[in-house]
Amino acid sequence: MTPVKRREKLSQTTQAVAVRARIALGTIDVDALPRDEFAYPGPLRDKLIASILDGSKTTTTSLLAEYLKDGDEPSTVGALCVPIDSQGKPVCVLRQEAAYTCRLADVTLEHAINEGEGYRTVAQWRKAHESFWSSPEFIAELDDPDFRLDDDTVVVCERFELIQRL
């Protein structure tokens, strides 16, 4: 590991410890943190939440179109959020470590593997994500019946750290 990478990792670790301490001391109101939903309530969300809690899921991917539809922007580095389970119950606090956009065709194997869903290739990752993003439920939520995925579709790749279970 290079000295720069070592400093970055140390800084992230220090920040995570500080956030954990602030939660424990009550100086961060977990109830006031934004809620985050992974997939839709049901088996897929349950699987994703379990993989976050066991530490195998440290990345996620969304379509930039989702953010644009809602007038939102991807989370900034250091932002905190609280994922909810299928019953709407908060399960943990996550801290954003990185967020970037890229073409669907440019998602890396490292990112796909770190999604924690057992992908061994980018092709497996892409097939599963295209299936979700092409589902009638997702298309209805996107409110764009003409939406089509292709290599140039812009995705938001995020990396996060589990800070605290709730």
mmCIF file of N, CA and C in Angstrom, residues 31-151:
data_model
loop_
_atom_site.group_PDB
_atom_site.id
_atom_site.type_symbol
_atom_site.label_atom_id
_atom_site.label_comp_id
_atom_site.label_asym_id
_atom_site.label_seq_id
_atom_site.Cartn_x
_atom_site.Cartn_y
_atom_site.Cartn_z
ATOM 1 N N ASP A 31 -32.220 9.072 14.319
ATOM 2 C CA ASP A 31 -33.586 9.190 13.798
ATOM 3 C C ASP A 31 -33.715 10.304 12.761
ATOM 4 N N ALA A 32 -32.810 11.276 12.811
ATOM 5 C CA ALA A 32 -32.868 12.397 11.878
ATOM 6 C C ALA A 32 -32.078 12.145 10.592
ATOM 7 N N LEU A 33 -31.310 11.059 10.558
ATOM 8 C CA LEU A 33 -30.520 10.756 9.351
ATOM 9 C C LEU A 33 -31.437 10.297 8.228
ATOM 10 N N PRO A 34 -31.049 10.583 6.973
ATOM 11 C CA PRO A 34 -31.884 10.151 5.850
ATOM 12 C C PRO A 34 -31.967 8.625 5.769
ATOM 13 N N ARG A 35 -33.130 8.148 5.404
ATOM 14 C CA ARG A 35 -33.358 6.715 5.219
ATOM 15 C C ARG A 35 -32.940 6.325 3.807
ATOM 16 N N ASP A 36 -32.475 5.105 3.655
ATOM 17 C CA ASP A 36 -32.058 4.606 2.350
ATOM 18 C C ASP A 36 -32.734 3.266 2.118
ATOM 19 N N GLU A 37 -33.169 3.060 0.908
ATOM 20 C CA GLU A 37 -33.836 1.812 0.555
ATOM 21 C C GLU A 37 -33.018 1.080 -0.500
ATOM 22 N N PHE A 38 -32.737 -0.165 -0.231
ATOM 23 C CA PHE A 38 -32.052 -1.020 -1.187
ATOM 24 C C PHE A 38 -33.114 -1.902 -1.826
ATOM 25 N N ALA A 39 -33.291 -1.773 -3.140
ATOM 26 C CA ALA A 39 -34.311 -2.513 -3.894
ATOM 27 C C ALA A 39 -35.690 -2.203 -3.305
ATOM 28 N N TYR A 40 -36.624 -3.115 -3.505
ATOM 29 C CA TYR A 40 -37.983 -2.961 -2.986
ATOM 30 C C TYR A 40 -38.164 -3.902 -1.810
ATOM 31 N N PRO A 41 -39.121 -3.608 -0.921
ATOM 32 C CA PRO A 41 -39.362 -4.541 0.188
ATOM 33 C C PRO A 41 -39.604 -5.954 -0.338
ATOM 34 N N GLY A 42 -39.000 -6.921 0.326
ATOM 35 C CA GLY A 42 -39.151 -8.314 -0.075
ATOM 36 C C GLY A 42 -37.829 -9.049 -0.025
ATOM 37 N N PRO A 43 -37.783 -10.208 -0.660
ATOM 38 C CA PRO A 43 -36.599 -11.069 -0.565
ATOM 39 C C PRO A 43 -35.294 -10.419 -1.011
ATOM 40 N N LEU A 44 -35.317 -9.640 -2.091
ATOM 41 C CA LEU A 44 -34.067 -9.016 -2.548
ATOM 42 C C LEU A 44 -33.569 -8.008 -1.519
ATOM 43 N N ARG A 45 -34.453 -7.157 -1.017
ATOM 44 C CA ARG A 45 -34.018 -6.193 0.001
ATOM 45 C C ARG A 45 -33.485 -6.925 1.223
ATOM 46 N N ASP A 46 -34.177 -7.966 1.654
ATOM 47 C CA ASP A 46 -33.729 -8.721 2.826
ATOM 48 C C ASP A 46 -32.323 -9.282 2.617
ATOM 49 N N LYS A 47 -32.077 -9.793 1.401
ATOM 50 C CA LYS A 47 -30.752 -10.334 1.079
ATOM 51 C C LYS A 47 -29.693 -9.228 1.094
ATOM 52 N N LEU A 48 -30.024 -8.078 0.520
ATOM 53 C CA LEU A 48 -29.069 -6.972 0.465
ATOM 54 C C LEU A 48 -28.754 -6.442 1.864
ATOM 55 N N ILE A 49 -29.777 -6.300 2.688
ATOM 56 C CA ILE A 49 -29.565 -5.825 4.060
ATOM 57 C C ILE A 49 -28.699 -6.823 4.831
ATOM 58 N N ALA A 50 -28.978 -8.112 4.671
ATOM 59 C CA ALA A 50 -28.164 -9.129 5.352
ATOM 60 C C ALA A 50 -26.710 -9.041 4.915
ATOM 61 N N SER A 51 -26.469 -8.788 3.627
ATOM 62 C CA SER A 51 -25.083 -8.712 3.154
ATOM 63 C C SER A 51 -24.396 -7.423 3.604
ATOM 64 N N ILE A 52 -25.157 -6.362 3.831
ATOM 65 C CA ILE A 52 -24.579 -5.151 4.421
ATOM 66 C C ILE A 52 -24.174 -5.453 5.858
ATOM 67 N N LEU A 53 -25.075 -6.087 6.595
ATOM 68 C CA LEU A 53 -24.822 -6.353 8.011
ATOM 69 C C LEU A 53 -23.690 -7.356 8.237
ATOM 70 N N ASP A 54 -23.506 -8.297 7.289
ATOM 71 C CA ASP A 54 -22.402 -9.253 7.469
ATOM 72 C C ASP A 54 -21.095 -8.742 6.866
ATOM 73 N N GLY A 55 -21.133 -7.539 6.276
ATOM 74 C CA GLY A 55 -19.920 -6.905 5.758
ATOM 75 C C GLY A 55 -19.539 -7.282 4.345
ATOM 76 N N SER A 56 -20.306 -8.146 3.698
ATOM 77 C CA SER A 56 -19.934 -8.544 2.338
ATOM 78 C C SER A 56 -20.369 -7.531 1.289
ATOM 79 N N LYS A 57 -21.347 -6.687 1.595
ATOM 80 C CA LYS A 57 -21.796 -5.655 0.655
ATOM 81 C C LYS A 57 -21.237 -4.314 1.091
ATOM 82 N N THR A 58 -20.358 -3.758 0.274
ATOM 83 C CA THR A 58 -19.769 -2.450 0.565
ATOM 84 C C THR A 58 -19.915 -1.488 -0.615
ATOM 85 N N THR A 59 -20.598 -1.920 -1.672
ATOM 86 C CA THR A 59 -20.873 -1.040 -2.810
ATOM 87 C C THR A 59 -22.319 -1.230 -3.247
ATOM 88 N N THR A 60 -22.796 -0.256 -3.970
ATOM 89 C CA THR A 60 -24.126 -0.340 -4.566
ATOM 90 C C THR A 60 -24.130 0.499 -5.834
ATOM 91 N N THR A 61 -25.111 0.253 -6.679
ATOM 92 C CA THR A 61 -25.196 0.965 -7.945
ATOM 93 C C THR A 61 -26.627 1.411 -8.183
ATOM 94 N N SER A 62 -26.766 2.643 -8.637
ATOM 95 C CA SER A 62 -28.066 3.202 -9.004
ATOM 96 C C SER A 62 -27.942 3.819 -10.388
ATOM 97 N N LEU A 63 -29.073 4.086 -10.996
ATOM 98 C CA LEU A 63 -29.060 4.827 -12.247
ATOM 99 C C LEU A 63 -29.054 6.313 -11.944
ATOM 100 N N LEU A 64 -28.267 7.063 -12.675
ATOM 101 C CA LEU A 64 -28.287 8.514 -12.510
ATOM 102 C C LEU A 64 -29.698 9.037 -12.770
ATOM 103 N N ALA A 65 -30.423 8.391 -13.664
ATOM 104 C CA ALA A 65 -31.796 8.808 -13.983
ATOM 105 C C ALA A 65 -32.687 8.818 -12.744
ATOM 106 N N GLU A 66 -32.432 7.935 -11.778
ATOM 107 C CA GLU A 66 -33.221 7.922 -10.536
ATOM 108 C C GLU A 66 -33.024 9.228 -9.773
ATOM 109 N N TYR A 67 -31.783 9.667 -9.669
ATOM 110 C CA TYR A 67 -31.482 10.909 -8.964
ATOM 111 C C TYR A 67 -32.085 12.107 -9.699
ATOM 112 N N LEU A 68 -31.939 12.132 -11.018
ATOM 113 C CA LEU A 68 -32.443 13.255 -11.803
ATOM 114 C C LEU A 68 -33.957 13.364 -11.698
ATOM 115 N N LYS A 69 -34.647 12.235 -11.713
ATOM 116 C CA LYS A 69 -36.109 12.229 -11.600
ATOM 117 C C LYS A 69 -36.549 12.873 -10.297
ATOM 118 N N ASP A 70 -35.828 12.567 -9.216
ATOM 119 C CA ASP A 70 -36.195 13.076 -7.899
ATOM 120 C C ASP A 70 -35.572 14.433 -7.585
ATOM 121 N N GLY A 71 -34.764 14.963 -8.512
ATOM 122 C CA GLY A 71 -34.097 16.240 -8.266
ATOM 123 C C GLY A 71 -33.012 16.136 -7.212
ATOM 124 N N ASP A 72 -32.463 14.932 -7.034
ATOM 125 C CA ASP A 72 -31.427 14.691 -6.032
ATOM 126 C C ASP A 72 -30.060 14.576 -6.683
ATOM 127 N N GLU A 73 -29.051 14.547 -5.823
ATOM 128 C CA GLU A 73 -27.685 14.275 -6.248
ATOM 129 C C GLU A 73 -27.164 13.104 -5.438
ATOM 130 N N PRO A 74 -26.188 12.372 -5.973
ATOM 131 C CA PRO A 74 -25.584 11.292 -5.183
ATOM 132 C C PRO A 74 -25.021 11.834 -3.881
ATOM 133 N N SER A 75 -24.983 10.983 -2.866
ATOM 134 C CA SER A 75 -24.449 11.368 -1.561
ATOM 135 C C SER A 75 -22.993 11.797 -1.683
ATOM 136 N N THR A 76 -22.590 12.685 -0.812
ATOM 137 C CA THR A 76 -21.204 13.131 -0.786
ATOM 138 C C THR A 76 -20.402 12.237 0.162
ATOM 139 N N VAL A 77 -19.107 12.209 -0.043
ATOM 140 C CA VAL A 77 -18.227 11.435 0.824
ATOM 141 C C VAL A 77 -18.407 11.924 2.266
ATOM 142 N N GLY A 78 -18.573 10.975 3.169
ATOM 143 C CA GLY A 78 -18.772 11.296 4.576
ATOM 144 C C GLY A 78 -20.224 11.350 4.996
ATOM 145 N N ALA A 79 -21.141 11.395 4.025
ATOM 146 C CA ALA A 79 -22.570 11.449 4.352
ATOM 147 C C ALA A 79 -22.998 10.164 5.053
ATOM 148 N N LEU A 80 -23.938 10.301 5.960
ATOM 149 C CA LEU A 80 -24.471 9.162 6.696
ATOM 150 C C LEU A 80 -25.890 8.889 6.235
ATOM 151 N N CYS A 81 -26.270 7.615 6.267
ATOM 152 C CA CYS A 81 -27.653 7.247 5.963
ATOM 153 C C CYS A 81 -28.019 6.012 6.775
ATOM 154 N N VAL A 82 -29.314 5.742 6.829
ATOM 155 C CA VAL A 82 -29.834 4.617 7.594
ATOM 156 C C VAL A 82 -30.691 3.753 6.669
ATOM 157 N N PRO A 83 -30.181 2.613 6.225
ATOM 158 C CA PRO A 83 -31.000 1.700 5.417
ATOM 159 C C PRO A 83 -32.147 1.121 6.251
ATOM 160 N N ILE A 84 -33.255 0.873 5.576
ATOM 161 C CA ILE A 84 -34.391 0.240 6.241
ATOM 162 C C ILE A 84 -34.616 -1.151 5.671
ATOM 163 N N ASP A 85 -35.177 -2.032 6.508
ATOM 164 C CA ASP A 85 -35.462 -3.389 6.051
ATOM 165 C C ASP A 85 -36.842 -3.428 5.385
ATOM 166 N N SER A 86 -37.298 -4.605 5.047
ATOM 167 C CA SER A 86 -38.568 -4.745 4.335
ATOM 168 C C SER A 86 -39.769 -4.313 5.168
ATOM 169 N N GLN A 87 -39.605 -4.243 6.464
ATOM 170 C CA GLN A 87 -40.689 -3.787 7.344
ATOM 171 C C GLN A 87 -40.580 -2.291 7.634
ATOM 172 N N GLY A 88 -39.594 -1.617 7.025
ATOM 173 C CA GLY A 88 -39.405 -0.192 7.238
ATOM 174 C C GLY A 88 -38.618 0.142 8.492
ATOM 175 N N LYS A 89 -38.015 -0.868 9.107
ATOM 176 C CA LYS A 89 -37.262 -0.674 10.348
ATOM 177 C C LYS A 89 -35.811 -0.292 10.027
ATOM 178 N N PRO A 90 -35.276 0.773 10.665
ATOM 179 C CA PRO A 90 -33.866 1.128 10.475
ATOM 180 C C PRO A 90 -32.962 -0.001 10.972
ATOM 181 N N VAL A 91 -31.925 -0.331 10.196
ATOM 182 C CA VAL A 91 -31.081 -1.475 10.562
ATOM 183 C C VAL A 91 -29.634 -1.111 10.900
ATOM 184 N N CYS A 92 -29.135 -0.005 10.365
ATOM 185 C CA CYS A 92 -27.739 0.345 10.603
ATOM 186 C C CYS A 92 -27.480 1.763 10.133
ATOM 187 N N VAL A 93 -26.270 2.235 10.402
ATOM 188 C CA VAL A 93 -25.807 3.522 9.886
ATOM 189 C C VAL A 93 -24.670 3.223 8.913
ATOM 190 N N LEU A 94 -24.764 3.796 7.717
ATOM 191 C CA LEU A 94 -23.711 3.677 6.713
ATOM 192 C C LEU A 94 -23.071 5.041 6.503
ATOM 193 N N ARG A 95 -21.770 5.006 6.193
ATOM 194 C CA ARG A 95 -21.027 6.224 5.865
ATOM 195 C C ARG A 95 -20.510 6.104 4.441
ATOM 196 N N GLN A 96 -20.814 7.110 3.627
ATOM 197 C CA GLN A 96 -20.382 7.126 2.228
ATOM 198 C C GLN A 96 -18.872 7.307 2.153
ATOM 199 N N GLU A 97 -18.203 6.407 1.469
ATOM 200 C CA GLU A 97 -16.750 6.513 1.288
ATOM 201 C C GLU A 97 -16.372 7.031 -0.093
ATOM 202 N N ALA A 98 -17.201 6.755 -1.092
ATOM 203 C CA ALA A 98 -16.913 7.206 -2.459
ATOM 204 C C ALA A 98 -18.192 7.148 -3.271
ATOM 205 N N ALA A 99 -18.270 8.018 -4.251
ATOM 206 C CA ALA A 99 -19.375 8.004 -5.207
ATOM 207 C C ALA A 99 -18.862 8.582 -6.518
ATOM 208 N N TYR A 100 -19.165 7.893 -7.594
ATOM 209 C CA TYR A 100 -18.750 8.387 -8.900
ATOM 210 C C TYR A 100 -19.734 7.871 -9.941
ATOM 211 N N THR A 101 -19.778 8.543 -11.067
ATOM 212 C CA THR A 101 -20.618 8.100 -12.176
ATOM 213 C C THR A 101 -19.733 7.491 -13.256
ATOM 214 N N CYS A 102 -20.321 6.573 -13.978
ATOM 215 C CA CYS A 102 -19.643 5.983 -15.134
ATOM 216 C C CYS A 102 -20.702 5.388 -16.053
ATOM 217 N N ARG A 103 -20.274 4.983 -17.216
ATOM 218 C CA ARG A 103 -21.160 4.286 -18.146
ATOM 219 C C ARG A 103 -21.426 2.884 -17.593
ATOM 220 N N LEU A 104 -22.585 2.366 -17.879
ATOM 221 C CA LEU A 104 -22.924 1.003 -17.476
ATOM 222 C C LEU A 104 -21.856 0.023 -17.953
ATOM 223 N N ALA A 105 -21.348 0.241 -19.136
ATOM 224 C CA ALA A 105 -20.336 -0.648 -19.716
ATOM 225 C C ALA A 105 -18.984 -0.558 -19.004
ATOM 226 N N ASP A 106 -18.803 0.457 -18.159
ATOM 227 C CA ASP A 106 -17.502 0.672 -17.521
ATOM 228 C C ASP A 106 -17.455 0.291 -16.038
ATOM 229 N N VAL A 107 -18.515 -0.307 -15.517
ATOM 230 C CA VAL A 107 -18.502 -0.747 -14.117
ATOM 231 C C VAL A 107 -17.409 -1.808 -13.964
ATOM 232 N N THR A 108 -16.631 -1.700 -12.913
ATOM 233 C CA THR A 108 -15.480 -2.588 -12.723
ATOM 234 C C THR A 108 -15.862 -3.896 -12.032
ATOM 235 N N LEU A 109 -15.015 -4.881 -12.205
ATOM 236 C CA LEU A 109 -15.205 -6.163 -11.523
ATOM 237 C C LEU A 109 -15.124 -5.967 -10.014
ATOM 238 N N GLU A 110 -14.193 -5.146 -9.545
ATOM 239 C CA GLU A 110 -14.071 -4.896 -8.111
ATOM 240 C C GLU A 110 -15.389 -4.370 -7.531
ATOM 241 N N HIS A 111 -16.000 -3.414 -8.231
ATOM 242 C CA HIS A 111 -17.274 -2.859 -7.767
ATOM 243 C C HIS A 111 -18.348 -3.956 -7.748
ATOM 244 N N ALA A 112 -18.419 -4.724 -8.816
ATOM 245 C CA ALA A 112 -19.433 -5.783 -8.903
ATOM 246 C C ALA A 112 -19.271 -6.804 -7.774
ATOM 247 N N ILE A 113 -18.062 -7.228 -7.517
ATOM 248 C CA ILE A 113 -17.798 -8.202 -6.448
ATOM 249 C C ILE A 113 -18.190 -7.618 -5.091
ATOM 250 N N ASN A 114 -17.861 -6.346 -4.873
ATOM 251 C CA ASN A 114 -18.135 -5.717 -3.581
ATOM 252 C C ASN A 114 -19.611 -5.411 -3.354
ATOM 253 N N GLU A 115 -20.448 -5.665 -4.351
ATOM 254 C CA GLU A 115 -21.895 -5.551 -4.142
ATOM 255 C C GLU A 115 -22.383 -6.662 -3.211
ATOM 256 N N GLY A 116 -21.549 -7.688 -2.982
ATOM 257 C CA GLY A 116 -21.869 -8.699 -1.989
ATOM 258 C C GLY A 116 -22.968 -9.664 -2.369
ATOM 259 N N GLU A 117 -23.216 -9.796 -3.656
ATOM 260 C CA GLU A 117 -24.293 -10.679 -4.104
ATOM 261 C C GLU A 117 -23.755 -11.934 -4.797
ATOM 262 N N GLY A 118 -22.455 -12.153 -4.673
ATOM 263 C CA GLY A 118 -21.871 -13.369 -5.223
ATOM 264 C C GLY A 118 -21.480 -13.305 -6.691
ATOM 265 N N TYR A 119 -21.452 -12.110 -7.267
ATOM 266 C CA TYR A 119 -21.053 -11.995 -8.676
ATOM 267 C C TYR A 119 -19.582 -12.316 -8.820
ATOM 268 N N ARG A 120 -19.256 -13.089 -9.850
ATOM 269 C CA ARG A 120 -17.861 -13.410 -10.155
ATOM 270 C C ARG A 120 -17.382 -12.710 -11.421
ATOM 271 N N THR A 121 -18.354 -12.168 -12.170
ATOM 272 C CA THR A 121 -18.017 -11.438 -13.391
ATOM 273 C C THR A 121 -18.891 -10.193 -13.486
ATOM 274 N N VAL A 122 -18.426 -9.222 -14.250
ATOM 275 C CA VAL A 122 -19.224 -8.025 -14.497
ATOM 276 C C VAL A 122 -20.475 -8.413 -15.295
ATOM 277 N N ALA A 123 -20.363 -9.399 -16.159
ATOM 278 C CA ALA A 123 -21.529 -9.842 -16.936
ATOM 279 C C ALA A 123 -22.644 -10.354 -16.020
ATOM 280 N N GLN A 124 -22.294 -11.099 -14.971
ATOM 281 C CA GLN A 124 -23.307 -11.564 -14.010
ATOM 282 C C GLN A 124 -23.941 -10.373 -13.296
ATOM 283 N N TRP A 125 -23.101 -9.459 -12.844
ATOM 284 C CA TRP A 125 -23.589 -8.256 -12.172
ATOM 285 C C TRP A 125 -24.544 -7.490 -13.086
ATOM 286 N N ARG A 126 -24.117 -7.288 -14.323
ATOM 287 C CA ARG A 126 -24.916 -6.494 -15.261
ATOM 288 C C ARG A 126 -26.249 -7.166 -15.560
ATOM 289 N N LYS A 127 -26.245 -8.467 -15.750
ATOM 290 C CA LYS A 127 -27.495 -9.184 -16.041
ATOM 291 C C LYS A 127 -28.504 -9.002 -14.906
ATOM 292 N N ALA A 128 -28.052 -9.150 -13.674
ATOM 293 C CA ALA A 128 -28.948 -8.998 -12.519
ATOM 294 C C ALA A 128 -29.462 -7.558 -12.406
ATOM 295 N N HIS A 129 -28.580 -6.589 -12.585
ATOM 296 C CA HIS A 129 -28.991 -5.198 -12.466
ATOM 297 C C HIS A 129 -29.894 -4.776 -13.619
ATOM 298 N N GLU A 130 -29.591 -5.223 -14.813
ATOM 299 C CA GLU A 130 -30.473 -4.894 -15.942
ATOM 300 C C GLU A 130 -31.864 -5.491 -15.741
ATOM 301 N N SER A 131 -31.923 -6.682 -15.173
ATOM 302 C CA SER A 131 -33.216 -7.292 -14.894
ATOM 303 C C SER A 131 -34.015 -6.432 -13.911
ATOM 304 N N PHE A 132 -33.363 -5.966 -12.847
ATOM 305 C CA PHE A 132 -34.037 -5.109 -11.868
ATOM 306 C C PHE A 132 -34.455 -3.789 -12.507
ATOM 307 N N TRP A 133 -33.523 -3.133 -13.209
ATOM 308 C CA TRP A 133 -33.802 -1.818 -13.783
ATOM 309 C C TRP A 133 -34.789 -1.872 -14.950
ATOM 310 N N SER A 134 -35.042 -3.045 -15.491
ATOM 311 C CA SER A 134 -36.006 -3.200 -16.583
ATOM 312 C C SER A 134 -37.348 -3.729 -16.088
ATOM 313 N N SER A 135 -37.451 -3.968 -14.796
ATOM 314 C CA SER A 135 -38.693 -4.529 -14.250
ATOM 315 C C SER A 135 -39.829 -3.516 -14.373
ATOM 316 N N PRO A 136 -41.053 -4.000 -14.544
ATOM 317 C CA PRO A 136 -42.204 -3.084 -14.634
ATOM 318 C C PRO A 136 -42.305 -2.162 -13.415
ATOM 319 N N GLU A 137 -42.011 -2.681 -12.231
ATOM 320 C CA GLU A 137 -42.078 -1.885 -11.010
ATOM 321 C C GLU A 137 -41.085 -0.727 -11.056
ATOM 322 N N PHE A 138 -39.866 -1.016 -11.501
ATOM 323 C CA PHE A 138 -38.841 0.031 -11.564
ATOM 324 C C PHE A 138 -39.184 1.054 -12.642
ATOM 325 N N ILE A 139 -39.592 0.586 -13.810
ATOM 326 C CA ILE A 139 -39.934 1.498 -14.915
ATOM 327 C C ILE A 139 -41.092 2.408 -14.498
ATOM 328 N N ALA A 140 -42.070 1.845 -13.767
ATOM 329 C CA ALA A 140 -43.195 2.663 -13.291
ATOM 330 C C ALA A 140 -42.704 3.733 -12.316
ATOM 331 N N GLU A 141 -41.797 3.363 -11.425
ATOM 332 C CA GLU A 141 -41.258 4.331 -10.466
ATOM 333 C C GLU A 141 -40.431 5.402 -11.169
ATOM 334 N N LEU A 142 -39.693 5.008 -12.186
ATOM 335 C CA LEU A 142 -38.883 5.960 -12.947
ATOM 336 C C LEU A 142 -39.780 6.919 -13.735
ATOM 337 N N ASP A 143 -40.999 6.457 -13.998
ATOM 338 C CA ASP A 143 -41.999 7.266 -14.713
ATOM 339 C C ASP A 143 -41.513 7.674 -16.097
ATOM 340 N N ASP A 144 -40.852 6.726 -16.773
ATOM 341 C CA ASP A 144 -40.374 6.952 -18.133
ATOM 342 C C ASP A 144 -40.545 5.651 -18.911
ATOM 343 N N PRO A 145 -41.728 5.435 -19.491
ATOM 344 C CA PRO A 145 -41.984 4.159 -20.171
ATOM 345 C C PRO A 145 -41.072 3.895 -21.363
ATOM 346 N N ASP A 146 -40.413 4.934 -21.874
ATOM 347 C CA ASP A 146 -39.508 4.765 -23.010
ATOM 348 C C ASP A 146 -38.061 4.511 -22.583
ATOM 349 N N PHE A 147 -37.817 4.451 -21.270
ATOM 350 C CA PHE A 147 -36.457 4.255 -20.784
ATOM 351 C C PHE A 147 -35.890 2.919 -21.256
ATOM 352 N N ARG A 148 -34.663 2.950 -21.764
ATOM 353 C CA ARG A 148 -33.966 1.741 -22.204
ATOM 354 C C ARG A 148 -32.524 1.799 -21.704
ATOM 355 N N LEU A 149 -32.030 0.653 -21.297
ATOM 356 C CA LEU A 149 -30.640 0.543 -20.874
ATOM 357 C C LEU A 149 -29.747 0.245 -22.070
ATOM 358 N N ASP A 150 -28.553 0.805 -22.053
ATOM 359 C CA ASP A 150 -27.538 0.438 -23.035
ATOM 360 C C ASP A 150 -26.169 0.703 -22.405
ATOM 361 N N ASP A 151 -25.125 0.440 -23.151
ATOM 362 C CA ASP A 151 -23.764 0.607 -22.627
ATOM 363 C C ASP A 151 -23.502 2.021 -22.103
#
